[in-house]
Coordinates of C-alpha atoms in Angstrom, one line a residue:
M1301 CA -59.8 20.3 162.4
A1302 CA -62.1 23.2 161.6
R1303 CA -61.0 26.7 162.7
G1304 CA -63.8 27.5 165.0
S1305 CA -64.0 24.1 166.7
V1306 CA -61.2 24.6 169.2
A1307 CA -63.4 26.6 171.7
L1308 CA -66.1 24.0 171.4
D1309 CA -64.0 20.8 171.8
V1310 CA -65.6 20.3 175.2
V1311 CA -68.9 19.6 173.4
R1312 CA -67.5 16.8 171.2
P1313 CA -67.9 13.9 173.8
L1314 CA -71.5 15.0 174.5
A1315 CA -72.5 15.6 170.9
S1316 CA -73.2 11.9 170.2
L1317 CA -75.4 11.6 173.3
V1318 CA -77.8 14.5 172.3
P1319 CA -80.7 13.7 170.0
A1320 CA -80.0 15.0 166.5
V1321 CA -81.5 14.8 163.0
R1322 CA -79.5 14.0 159.9
R1323 CA -79.6 16.7 157.3
P1324 CA -81.5 15.5 154.1
N1325 CA -79.5 15.0 150.9
R1326 CA -82.2 16.7 148.8
V1327 CA -85.2 19.0 149.3
V1328 CA -87.9 17.3 151.3
P1329 CA -91.3 17.3 149.4
F1330 CA -93.9 19.7 150.6
H1331 CA -96.4 17.0 151.7
R1332 CA -93.8 15.3 153.9
R1333 CA -92.8 18.6 155.5
A1334 CA -96.5 19.4 156.1
L1335 CA -96.9 16.0 157.7
Y1336 CA -93.8 16.5 159.9
T1337 CA -95.0 19.9 160.9
G1338 CA -98.4 18.7 161.9
A1339 CA -97.0 15.7 163.8
S1340 CA -94.5 17.9 165.7
V1341 CA -97.3 20.3 166.8
A1342 CA -99.5 17.3 167.8
V1343 CA -96.6 15.8 169.9
F1344 CA -96.0 19.2 171.6
L1345 CA -99.7 19.7 172.4
V1346 CA -100.1 16.2 173.8
C1347 CA -97.1 16.8 176.1
S1348 CA -98.6 20.1 177.1
H1349 CA -101.6 18.3 178.6
L1350 CA -99.8 15.2 180.2
P1351 CA -99.5 15.8 183.9
L1352 CA -96.2 15.2 185.7
Y1353 CA -96.0 11.9 187.6
G1354 CA -95.3 12.3 191.3
V1355 CA -96.8 15.8 191.6
R1356 CA -100.1 16.4 193.4
Y1357 CA -102.6 18.5 191.6
A1358 CA -103.0 20.8 194.5
A1359 CA -99.3 21.5 194.7
A1360 CA -99.2 22.3 190.9
S1361 CA -102.2 24.6 191.0
G1362 CA -101.1 27.0 193.7
V1363 CA -99.2 30.2 193.3
D1364 CA -97.5 30.3 190.0
P1365 CA -94.3 32.4 189.9
L1366 CA -94.1 32.3 186.1
Y1367 CA -97.7 33.1 185.4
Y1368 CA -97.0 36.2 183.3
V1369 CA -94.5 34.6 180.9
R1370 CA -96.0 31.1 180.2
S1371 CA -97.8 32.3 177.0
I1372 CA -94.4 33.3 175.6
L1373 CA -92.6 30.2 176.6
A1374 CA -95.4 27.9 175.5
S1375 CA -95.4 26.5 179.0
N1376 CA -98.3 24.7 180.9
R1377 CA -97.9 24.3 184.6
G1378 CA -97.9 20.9 186.1
T1379 CA -97.4 19.2 182.7
L1380 CA -94.4 17.7 180.8
M1381 CA -94.1 21.1 179.1
E1382 CA -93.6 22.9 182.3
L1383 CA -90.4 24.4 180.8
G1384 CA -91.9 24.9 177.4
V1385 CA -89.5 26.3 174.8
G1386 CA -87.6 28.3 177.3
P1387 CA -84.3 26.2 177.4
V1388 CA -84.2 26.2 173.6
V1389 CA -84.8 29.9 173.3
T1390 CA -82.2 30.7 176.0
A1391 CA -79.6 28.4 174.5
G1392 CA -80.1 29.8 171.0
T1393 CA -79.9 33.4 172.2
L1394 CA -76.7 32.7 174.2
M1395 CA -75.0 31.0 171.3
Q1396 CA -76.0 33.9 169.0
L1397 CA -74.6 36.5 171.3
L1398 CA -71.4 34.5 172.0
T1399 CA -70.8 34.0 168.2
A1400 CA -71.6 37.6 167.4
S1401 CA -69.1 38.8 170.1
N1402 CA -66.4 36.4 168.8
V1403 CA -66.3 34.6 172.2
I1404 CA -67.0 31.5 170.2
R1405 CA -65.6 31.6 166.6
V1406 CA -67.6 29.5 164.1
D1407 CA -66.9 29.4 160.4
H1408 CA -70.3 28.8 158.9
N1409 CA -68.6 27.9 155.6
V1410 CA -67.1 24.8 157.2
R1411 CA -69.5 21.9 157.7
A1412 CA -67.7 20.6 160.8
D1413 CA -68.0 24.0 162.5
R1414 CA -71.7 24.2 161.8
E1415 CA -72.4 20.7 163.1
L1416 CA -70.4 21.4 166.2
A1417 CA -72.1 24.7 166.9
D1418 CA -75.5 23.0 166.5
A1419 CA -74.5 20.3 168.9
A1420 CA -73.3 22.9 171.4
R1421 CA -76.6 24.6 171.2
R1422 CA -78.5 21.4 171.9
V1423 CA -76.2 20.5 174.8
L1424 CA -76.6 23.9 176.3
A1425 CA -80.4 23.7 176.0
L1426 CA -80.4 20.4 177.9
V1427 CA -78.0 21.8 180.6
I1428 CA -80.3 24.8 181.0
A1429 CA -83.4 22.5 181.2
L1430 CA -81.6 20.4 183.9
G1431 CA -80.8 23.5 185.9
E1432 CA -84.3 24.9 185.7
A1433 CA -85.9 21.6 186.5
A1434 CA -83.7 21.1 189.6
A1435 CA -84.3 24.6 190.8
S1436 CA -88.0 24.2 190.4
V1437 CA -88.0 21.1 192.6
L1438 CA -85.6 22.4 195.2
L1439 CA -87.4 25.7 195.6
G1440 CA -90.6 23.9 196.3
M1441 CA -92.6 24.8 193.2
Y1442 CA -94.4 21.4 193.4
G1443 CA -94.6 21.2 197.2
P1444 CA -92.8 18.5 199.3
V1445 CA -92.4 15.8 196.7
G1446 CA -89.6 13.9 198.4
A1447 CA -86.2 12.8 197.0
L1448 CA -87.4 10.0 194.7
N1449 CA -90.4 11.9 193.2
G1450 CA -88.2 15.0 192.9
A1451 CA -85.7 13.0 190.8
L1452 CA -88.5 11.6 188.7
V1453 CA -89.9 15.1 188.1
V1454 CA -86.4 16.3 187.0
I1455 CA -86.0 13.4 184.6
Q1456 CA -89.5 14.0 183.1
L1457 CA -88.8 17.7 182.6
V1458 CA -85.4 17.1 181.0
S1459 CA -86.8 14.3 178.8
A1460 CA -89.6 16.6 177.6
S1461 CA -87.0 19.3 176.9
A1462 CA -85.0 16.8 174.9
V1463 CA -88.2 16.2 172.8
V1464 CA -88.4 19.9 172.1
V1465 CA -84.7 20.1 171.2
F1466 CA -85.2 17.2 168.8
L1467 CA -88.3 18.8 167.1
D1468 CA -86.4 22.1 166.9
D1469 CA -83.5 20.4 165.2
L1470 CA -86.1 18.7 162.9
F1471 CA -87.2 22.1 161.6
D1472 CA -83.7 23.5 161.4
K1473 CA -82.7 20.6 159.1
G1474 CA -85.4 21.4 156.6
Y1475 CA -88.1 18.9 157.6
G1476 CA -90.7 21.5 158.6
L1477 CA -92.7 24.0 156.6
C1478 CA -90.7 27.1 155.6
G1479 CA -91.6 30.4 157.2
A1480 CA -91.8 29.2 160.8
S1481 CA -89.4 27.8 163.4
A1482 CA -90.3 25.1 165.9
V1483 CA -90.1 27.5 168.8
S1484 CA -92.4 30.2 167.2
L1485 CA -94.8 27.5 165.9
F1486 CA -95.1 25.8 169.3
S1487 CA -95.7 29.2 171.0
A1488 CA -98.3 30.1 168.4
A1489 CA -100.1 26.8 168.8
N1490 CA -100.1 27.2 172.6
T1491 CA -101.5 30.7 172.4
C1492 CA -104.1 29.8 169.7
G1493 CA -105.2 26.9 171.8
K1494 CA -105.8 29.1 174.8
V1495 CA -107.8 31.6 172.7
F1496 CA -110.0 28.9 171.3
W1497 CA -110.5 27.4 174.7
H1498 CA -111.4 30.7 176.4
A1499 CA -113.9 31.4 173.5
F1500 CA -115.6 28.0 173.3
S1501 CA -114.9 26.2 176.5
P1502 CA -117.9 24.0 177.6
V1503 CA -116.8 23.9 181.2
T1504 CA -119.2 25.5 183.6
V1505 CA -118.1 27.5 186.7
N1506 CA -120.2 28.6 189.6
V1507 CA -119.2 32.1 190.6
G1508 CA -122.0 32.9 193.0
R1509 CA -124.8 33.8 190.6
G1510 CA -125.4 30.4 189.0
R1511 CA -123.3 28.3 186.7
E1512 CA -121.8 29.9 183.7
F1513 CA -119.8 28.7 180.7
E1514 CA -116.1 29.4 180.8
G1515 CA -116.1 30.1 177.1
A1516 CA -117.0 33.7 176.3
V1517 CA -118.9 32.9 173.1
L1518 CA -120.9 30.0 174.7
A1519 CA -121.7 32.2 177.7
V1520 CA -123.1 35.0 175.6
A1521 CA -125.1 32.5 173.4
Y1522 CA -126.5 30.8 176.5
H1523 CA -127.6 34.2 178.1
A1524 CA -129.1 35.3 174.7
V1525 CA -131.1 32.1 174.2
A1526 CA -131.7 30.3 177.4
R1527 CA -132.1 33.4 179.6
A1528 CA -133.7 35.7 177.2
G1529 CA -136.6 36.4 179.6
R1530 CA -134.2 38.0 182.2
G1531 CA -133.7 41.1 180.0
A1532 CA -130.6 42.7 178.5
R1533 CA -128.9 43.2 181.8
A1534 CA -127.9 39.5 182.1
L1535 CA -126.6 39.6 178.5
V1536 CA -124.5 42.7 179.2
A1537 CA -123.2 41.1 182.3
A1538 CA -122.1 38.1 180.3
V1539 CA -120.3 40.3 177.7
L1540 CA -118.5 42.4 180.3
R1541 CA -118.0 39.9 183.1
G1542 CA -114.7 40.3 184.9
H1543 CA -114.3 36.9 186.7
L1544 CA -114.1 34.9 183.5
P1545 CA -113.1 35.5 179.8
N1546 CA -115.6 37.9 178.2
M1547 CA -116.4 39.1 174.7
T1548 CA -114.4 42.3 175.2
N1549 CA -111.2 40.3 175.8
L1550 CA -112.0 38.2 172.7
L1551 CA -112.7 41.3 170.5
A1552 CA -109.5 42.9 171.8
T1553 CA -107.6 39.8 170.9
G1554 CA -109.0 39.8 167.4
L1555 CA -108.1 43.5 167.0
V1556 CA -104.5 42.9 168.0
L1557 CA -104.2 40.0 165.6
L1558 CA -105.5 42.1 162.7
A1559 CA -103.2 45.0 163.6
A1560 CA -100.2 42.6 163.8
V1561 CA -100.9 41.1 160.4
Y1562 CA -101.3 44.6 158.9
L1563 CA -98.0 45.8 160.3
E1564 CA -96.3 42.6 159.1
G1565 CA -97.4 43.3 155.6
I1566 CA -95.9 46.8 155.4
K1567 CA -92.6 46.8 153.6
M1568 CA -90.3 48.9 151.3
L1569 CA -88.9 47.3 148.2
V1570 CA -85.3 48.2 147.3
P1571 CA -84.7 47.7 143.5
L1572 CA -81.8 45.5 142.5
Q1573 CA -80.1 44.6 139.3
S1574 CA -77.6 41.9 138.4
K1575 CA -74.2 42.7 137.0
D1576 CA -74.5 39.8 134.6
T1577 CA -75.0 40.4 130.9
R1578 CA -78.7 39.7 131.1
G1579 CA -79.2 42.3 133.8
R1580 CA -82.0 40.5 135.6
R1581 CA -83.9 42.6 138.1
G1582 CA -85.3 42.0 141.5
T1583 CA -86.1 43.6 144.8
F1584 CA -85.0 43.3 148.4
P1585 CA -87.9 43.8 150.9
V1586 CA -87.3 45.8 154.0
K1587 CA -90.3 45.1 156.3
L1588 CA -91.5 47.6 158.8
L1589 CA -91.3 44.8 161.4
Y1590 CA -87.7 44.1 160.3
T1591 CA -86.9 42.0 163.4
S1592 CA -90.5 40.7 163.7
T1593 CA -91.4 40.0 167.3
M1594 CA -87.9 39.3 168.4
P1595 CA -87.5 42.6 170.5
V1596 CA -90.5 41.8 172.7
V1597 CA -89.5 38.2 173.0
L1598 CA -86.0 39.2 174.2
H1599 CA -87.6 41.8 176.5
S1600 CA -89.8 39.0 177.9
A1601 CA -86.8 36.8 178.4
A1602 CA -85.1 39.5 180.4
V1603 CA -88.2 40.1 182.5
T1604 CA -88.5 36.4 183.2
A1605 CA -84.9 36.3 184.4
L1606 CA -85.7 39.4 186.6
Y1607 CA -88.7 37.6 188.0
L1608 CA -86.7 34.5 188.9
V1609 CA -83.9 36.4 190.6
S1610 CA -86.3 38.8 192.4
Q1611 CA -88.4 35.9 193.8
L1612 CA -85.3 34.0 194.9
V1613 CA -84.0 37.1 196.7
H1614 CA -87.5 37.9 198.1
Y1615 CA -88.1 34.5 199.6
S1616 CA -84.6 34.0 200.7
R1617 CA -84.0 33.6 204.4
F1618 CA -80.9 35.7 204.3
L1619 CA -81.7 38.4 201.8
G1620 CA -85.5 38.6 202.0
G1621 CA -86.7 42.0 203.2
G1622 CA -83.3 43.7 202.5
V1623 CA -82.5 46.6 200.3
L1624 CA -81.7 44.4 197.3
A1625 CA -84.9 42.5 197.6
R1626 CA -87.0 45.7 197.7
L1627 CA -85.1 47.1 194.8
L1628 CA -85.6 44.1 192.6
G1629 CA -89.2 43.4 193.6
V1630 CA -91.6 42.9 196.4
W1631 CA -94.0 40.0 195.9
E1632 CA -97.4 39.1 197.3
E1633 CA -99.5 35.9 196.8
A1634 CA -102.8 36.8 195.2
G1635 CA -105.0 33.9 194.0
H1636 CA -103.2 31.8 191.4
A1637 CA -100.1 33.9 190.9
A1638 CA -97.3 35.7 192.8
V1639 CA -97.9 39.4 192.0
P1640 CA -95.2 42.1 192.2
V1641 CA -96.2 45.1 194.3
G1642 CA -93.0 47.0 194.4
G1643 CA -89.5 47.4 193.0
L1644 CA -88.3 47.0 189.4
A1645 CA -90.4 43.8 188.9
Y1646 CA -93.5 45.9 189.6
Y1647 CA -92.8 48.5 187.0
V1648 CA -92.0 46.0 184.2
T1649 CA -95.3 44.2 184.8
A1650 CA -98.3 45.4 182.8
P1651 CA -100.8 47.2 185.2
A1652 CA -104.3 45.8 185.5
S1653 CA -105.8 49.2 184.8
V1654 CA -104.4 52.5 183.4
F1655 CA -106.7 54.7 185.6
A1656 CA -105.9 52.8 188.8
N1657 CA -102.2 53.8 188.7
P1658 CA -101.3 56.2 185.9
L1659 CA -97.6 56.4 187.0
H1660 CA -97.2 52.6 186.9
A1661 CA -98.7 52.5 183.4
L1662 CA -96.5 55.4 182.2
V1663 CA -93.3 53.9 183.5
Y1664 CA -94.2 50.4 182.1
A1665 CA -94.9 51.8 178.7
A1666 CA -91.7 53.9 178.6
L1667 CA -89.6 51.0 179.7
L1668 CA -91.2 48.6 177.2
L1669 CA -90.9 51.0 174.2
A1670 CA -87.3 51.9 175.0
S1671 CA -86.4 48.3 175.5
C1672 CA -88.0 47.1 172.2
A1673 CA -86.3 49.8 170.2
F1674 CA -82.9 49.1 171.7
L1675 CA -83.2 45.3 171.5
S1676 CA -84.4 45.5 167.9
Q1677 CA -81.3 47.5 166.9
A1678 CA -79.1 45.1 168.9
W1679 CA -80.7 42.0 167.3
V1680 CA -80.0 43.4 163.8
L1681 CA -76.3 43.4 164.6
A1682 CA -76.3 40.1 166.5
S1683 CA -78.2 38.1 163.8
G1684 CA -76.2 39.3 160.9
S1685 CA -79.0 41.2 159.2
S1686 CA -77.5 44.7 159.4
A1687 CA -77.1 46.9 156.4
R1688 CA -73.4 46.0 156.0
D1689 CA -74.2 42.2 156.2
V1690 CA -77.0 42.4 153.7
A1691 CA -75.0 44.5 151.3
K1692 CA -72.1 42.0 151.5
R1693 CA -74.5 39.1 150.7
L1694 CA -76.0 41.0 147.8
G1695 CA -72.5 41.8 146.5
E1696 CA -71.6 38.1 146.6
Q1697 CA -74.7 37.5 144.4
R1698 CA -73.6 40.3 142.1
L1699 CA -76.7 42.4 142.8
V1700 CA -76.5 46.2 142.9
V1701 CA -78.9 49.1 143.0
P1702 CA -79.6 50.1 139.4
G1703 CA -78.3 53.5 138.4
R1704 CA -75.9 53.6 141.3
R1705 CA -72.1 53.0 141.4
D1706 CA -70.6 50.0 143.1
G1707 CA -70.7 50.3 146.9
A1708 CA -73.9 52.4 146.9
T1709 CA -76.0 49.4 148.0
Y1710 CA -74.7 49.7 151.6
H1711 CA -75.5 53.4 151.7
V1712 CA -79.1 52.8 150.4
L1713 CA -79.7 50.0 152.9
S1714 CA -78.1 51.9 155.8
R1715 CA -80.8 54.6 155.4
C1716 CA -83.7 52.2 155.7
I1717 CA -82.7 49.1 157.7
P1718 CA -81.8 50.9 161.0
T1719 CA -84.9 53.1 160.7
A1720 CA -87.1 50.0 160.1
A1721 CA -85.5 48.2 163.0
A1722 CA -86.1 51.0 165.5
L1723 CA -89.6 51.9 164.2
G1724 CA -90.6 48.3 164.0
G1725 CA -89.5 47.7 167.6
L1726 CA -91.5 50.7 168.7
C1727 CA -94.6 49.4 166.8
V1728 CA -94.3 46.0 168.3
G1729 CA -93.9 47.5 171.8
A1730 CA -96.8 49.8 171.3
L1731 CA -99.1 47.0 170.1
T1732 CA -98.0 44.9 173.1
I1733 CA -98.8 47.7 175.5
F1734 CA -102.3 48.1 173.9
A1735 CA -102.8 44.3 174.2
D1736 CA -101.8 44.2 177.8
M1737 CA -104.0 47.3 178.7
T1738 CA -107.1 45.9 177.0
G1739 CA -106.9 42.5 178.6
V1740 CA -106.4 40.2 175.6
I1741 CA -106.6 36.5 176.1
G1742 CA -103.1 35.4 176.9
T1743 CA -100.5 38.1 176.9
G1744 CA -99.7 40.8 174.3
T1745 CA -96.4 39.2 173.5
G1746 CA -98.0 35.8 173.0
I1747 CA -100.7 37.2 170.7
M1748 CA -98.1 39.2 168.7
L1749 CA -95.9 36.1 168.3
A1750 CA -98.9 33.9 167.2
A1751 CA -100.0 36.5 164.7
T1752 CA -96.6 36.9 163.0
T1753 CA -95.9 33.2 163.0
V1754 CA -99.2 32.3 161.4
Y1755 CA -98.9 35.1 158.8
N1756 CA -95.4 34.1 157.8
L1757 CA -96.4 30.4 157.6
V1758 CA -99.4 31.1 155.4
N1759 CA -97.3 33.3 153.1
S1760 CA -94.6 30.6 152.7
V1761 CA -97.2 28.0 151.9
E1762 CA -98.8 30.2 149.3
K1763 CA -95.4 30.8 147.7
E1764 CA -94.6 27.1 147.6
D1765 CA -98.0 26.4 146.1

């Protein structure tokens, strides 16, 4: 028996029931990995547009308690992908933290340990999906659906999460393109789809002054061509409209994408030399965004948990209106979303305008920056990418910094990796704040995640080519 499998023995009976992918015996060709990647994204997008059976449209289009985090979770309300990649992300994060804190001991050099840990992560994701689906039905998110329809909704949501778990395992086993995980790729595809739809949507909406195109580009083109005789005022109104996506939001989205790609490309190269007789040389890149967008993703996951707990307490018959409810968050229903108007949930939510409430904007920015810097440092330790871990792996490959004695690799990396992690977390947080303040399409976190995912995917494809 493997050393680390004792604490995970409870998962063994369930491991064979969870969908899994067999690891390939050799490297999968590039064209097959590209085909699997495209098919996986297509399956996810189709499920993102298939409505849940047994749920009325009116019940699924009311107040949305998770409106602010759906871009990050790749979630579409009222569809099979109601839960999105949330269960997979939560399960992966919990397993990472439990392994890093030695609560669960896994020897990654033992194949049985690795397979058991992967099975535990998949089982945990499905358990989380079952809990979230049951809570959504019991709390009335879909209205009064009844016992039978409620059970059908839970089965549909858990089955869709099982598909996401299977596709995530497909990428983990090497059947997807390098440079992107299934979770990040699905989130990026969901965000890019929303940006494209809000830019070129042909749907017309009547907002009191005639029918307008929902897509910002089509609306501006229509006002510039079909309504040219009405003067420039109508064109400016289409560019700056506040009731539908406008060109300002689209330009801000493009600016954030370019800034994220630029920051992703900044890196410092640490020179390395082999101890072998040939003395081959190489470099170890330390990127400015050393932890990529993981700090803001973890921050968003924590905010999501706060939202759920706060709303449960706020709408509770026993705790609603009490001190705990006011401390966590006070909620009001406004249009299509439940909006926090007080408590901690209010201050961790991006304000609609900086000038309307400067104190709210200042507290929100300070909390987000501090959280991103701290979570970036914590993720470096939890993910095994700290200076000590990297120096150990380089030592196993007999790579050292040229002109330095043995053991100096750790001291060189310890000067740049913690700094890059903290500074990268601050940069990601600052860019997210700018995105939220300028009203980008989607959310700042979603745009950042999409930009870094597409950038890394393109770089990996270029290297393989």
